[in-house]
């Protein structure tokens, strides 16, 4: 990953993740490390948007966080689209980032970026929870109870 590309990403950047049914989910970069090519992101309890652009009145601070995850910059840049930048809201899930920054990986588990779209599809009912080998694990990853 070139530093030039990595440096184009900013804390607060909003991005879209395609759903398997043609809509998009919204995520936001919350923390960016200087020495590794990963970012920590939030995903929001926001119904799928129909295109890769947000309504003019969209305010991410009014949305609930449903998932926090470490994402490789390559995954974000290659598969998802940056669509804006807004301030973010502090959330207890940021304790995971603080543990990593302090060099303590214990208790800092999150799901990886490669499965994020499937996790979001499951949360929003596009993908059946029973299609997962371990539905209990999937349910345990969400910060907020999954939609029915």
Short mmCIF file of C-alpha atoms in Angstrom, two decimals:
data_model
loop_
_atom_site.label_atom_id
_atom_site.label_comp_id
_atom_site.label_asym_id
_atom_site.label_seq_id
_atom_site.Cartn_x
_atom_site.Cartn_y
_atom_site.Cartn_z
CA UNK A 1 0.00 0.00 0.00
CA UNK A 2 1.56 3.26 -1.03
CA UNK A 3 1.74 5.99 1.60
CA UNK A 4 0.25 8.39 -0.94
CA UNK A 5 -2.98 6.37 -1.16
CA UNK A 6 -3.09 5.75 2.58
CA UNK A 7 -2.65 9.44 3.29
CA UNK A 8 -5.76 10.23 1.21
CA UNK A 9 -7.90 8.58 3.88
CA UNK A 10 -8.99 10.72 6.82
CA UNK A 11 -10.62 10.15 10.16
CA UNK A 12 -14.30 10.95 9.66
CA UNK A 13 -14.42 9.72 6.05
CA UNK A 14 -17.75 8.08 5.24
CA UNK A 15 -17.80 5.18 2.81
CA UNK A 16 -20.28 2.78 1.26
CA UNK A 17 -20.22 -1.02 1.35
CA UNK A 18 -22.35 -2.74 -1.32
CA UNK A 19 -25.07 -5.06 -0.04
CA UNK A 20 -25.82 -8.28 -1.91
CA UNK A 21 -29.24 -6.94 -2.94
CA UNK A 22 -28.03 -3.79 -4.69
CA UNK A 23 -28.14 -1.21 -1.88
CA UNK A 24 -25.32 0.23 0.19
CA UNK A 25 -24.38 0.33 3.86
CA UNK A 26 -22.55 3.28 5.43
CA UNK A 27 -19.33 3.10 7.41
CA UNK A 28 -16.96 5.71 8.83
CA UNK A 29 -13.23 5.78 9.54
CA UNK A 30 -12.76 6.42 13.26
CA UNK A 31 -9.04 5.83 13.74
CA UNK A 32 -6.03 5.59 11.44
CA UNK A 33 -2.63 4.29 12.49
CA UNK A 34 0.59 5.86 11.20
CA UNK A 35 2.59 2.63 11.17
CA UNK A 36 0.14 0.00 9.88
CA UNK A 37 -2.21 0.04 6.93
CA UNK A 38 -5.38 -0.60 8.92
CA UNK A 39 -8.17 1.67 10.01
CA UNK A 40 -10.84 1.22 12.66
CA UNK A 41 -14.35 1.86 11.39
CA UNK A 42 -17.92 2.07 12.59
CA UNK A 43 -20.94 0.75 10.72
CA UNK A 44 -24.35 2.25 11.39
CA UNK A 45 -27.93 1.14 11.97
CA UNK A 46 -29.05 2.90 8.84
CA UNK A 47 -31.29 1.23 6.29
CA UNK A 48 -29.53 0.47 3.06
CA UNK A 49 -29.22 3.53 0.87
CA UNK A 50 -30.12 3.05 -2.81
CA UNK A 51 -26.99 4.64 -4.30
CA UNK A 52 -23.44 5.58 -3.39
CA UNK A 53 -24.46 9.04 -2.27
CA UNK A 54 -26.01 10.27 0.95
CA UNK A 55 -29.10 12.43 1.31
CA UNK A 56 -28.17 16.10 1.86
CA UNK A 57 -29.61 16.04 5.38
CA UNK A 58 -27.66 12.94 6.46
CA UNK A 59 -26.02 13.32 9.88
CA UNK A 60 -23.96 10.34 11.02
CA UNK A 61 -23.98 11.56 14.63
CA UNK A 62 -27.72 10.73 14.73
CA UNK A 63 -27.12 7.06 13.80
CA UNK A 64 -26.49 4.18 16.19
CA UNK A 65 -23.27 2.18 15.85
CA UNK A 66 -23.94 -1.52 15.23
CA UNK A 67 -20.46 -2.79 14.47
CA UNK A 68 -16.85 -1.70 15.00
CA UNK A 69 -14.12 -3.35 12.97
CA UNK A 70 -10.50 -3.15 11.87
CA UNK A 71 -10.31 -2.92 8.09
CA UNK A 72 -7.31 -3.08 5.81
CA UNK A 73 -6.85 0.05 3.77
CA UNK A 74 -6.53 -2.11 0.64
CA UNK A 75 -9.99 -3.56 1.22
CA UNK A 76 -11.50 -0.14 1.76
CA UNK A 77 -9.88 1.46 -1.27
CA UNK A 78 -10.39 -1.47 -3.68
CA UNK A 79 -13.93 -2.46 -2.75
CA UNK A 80 -15.67 0.52 -1.20
CA UNK A 81 -16.17 4.19 -2.07
CA UNK A 82 -15.44 7.28 0.06
CA UNK A 83 -18.51 9.54 -0.13
CA UNK A 84 -17.90 12.32 2.37
CA UNK A 85 -16.50 13.29 5.76
CA UNK A 86 -18.26 14.13 9.04
CA UNK A 87 -17.43 14.28 12.72
CA UNK A 88 -17.85 11.03 14.58
CA UNK A 89 -19.40 10.23 17.93
CA UNK A 90 -17.41 8.62 20.75
CA UNK A 91 -18.58 5.08 21.47
CA UNK A 92 -17.45 2.48 24.05
CA UNK A 93 -16.25 0.21 21.21
CA UNK A 94 -13.34 2.65 20.83
CA UNK A 95 -11.82 0.97 23.90
CA UNK A 96 -10.60 -1.67 21.42
CA UNK A 97 -8.57 0.98 19.63
CA UNK A 98 -7.17 2.29 22.92
CA UNK A 99 -5.99 -1.23 23.84
CA UNK A 100 -4.22 -1.60 20.51
CA UNK A 101 -2.60 1.84 20.80
CA UNK A 102 -1.33 0.84 24.25
CA UNK A 103 0.15 -2.36 22.80
CA UNK A 104 -2.36 -4.60 24.53
CA UNK A 105 -4.13 -6.88 22.08
CA UNK A 106 -5.95 -8.82 24.80
CA UNK A 107 -9.66 -8.13 24.64
CA UNK A 108 -9.32 -6.18 21.42
CA UNK A 109 -11.04 -8.74 19.21
CA UNK A 110 -13.14 -7.53 16.30
CA UNK A 111 -14.29 -9.10 13.10
CA UNK A 112 -12.12 -8.66 10.05
CA UNK A 113 -12.99 -6.57 7.04
CA UNK A 114 -13.36 -9.42 4.58
CA UNK A 115 -16.69 -10.50 6.07
CA UNK A 116 -18.15 -7.08 6.81
CA UNK A 117 -20.60 -7.01 3.89
CA UNK A 118 -21.95 -10.45 4.85
CA UNK A 119 -22.25 -9.42 8.50
CA UNK A 120 -24.18 -6.29 7.48
CA UNK A 121 -26.39 -8.29 5.10
CA UNK A 122 -27.17 -10.58 8.03
CA UNK A 123 -27.88 -7.72 10.43
CA UNK A 124 -30.33 -6.14 8.02
CA UNK A 125 -32.05 -9.42 7.10
CA UNK A 126 -30.74 -9.73 3.54
CA UNK A 127 -28.84 -12.91 4.50
CA UNK A 128 -30.38 -15.50 6.82
CA UNK A 129 -28.53 -15.88 10.13
CA UNK A 130 -28.92 -19.66 9.83
CA UNK A 131 -26.73 -19.65 6.71
CA UNK A 132 -23.69 -19.10 8.97
CA UNK A 133 -21.84 -22.12 10.41
CA UNK A 134 -21.96 -20.46 13.85
CA UNK A 135 -24.89 -18.02 14.12
CA UNK A 136 -24.13 -17.35 17.79
CA UNK A 137 -20.70 -15.99 16.84
CA UNK A 138 -22.23 -13.67 14.27
CA UNK A 139 -24.77 -12.38 16.78
CA UNK A 140 -22.00 -11.77 19.34
CA UNK A 141 -20.18 -9.40 16.96
CA UNK A 142 -22.94 -6.81 16.83
CA UNK A 143 -22.99 -3.98 19.33
CA UNK A 144 -26.73 -3.55 18.95
CA UNK A 145 -29.27 -6.37 18.81
CA UNK A 146 -29.83 -7.58 15.26
CA UNK A 147 -32.92 -6.47 13.35
CA UNK A 148 -35.63 -9.10 13.02
#
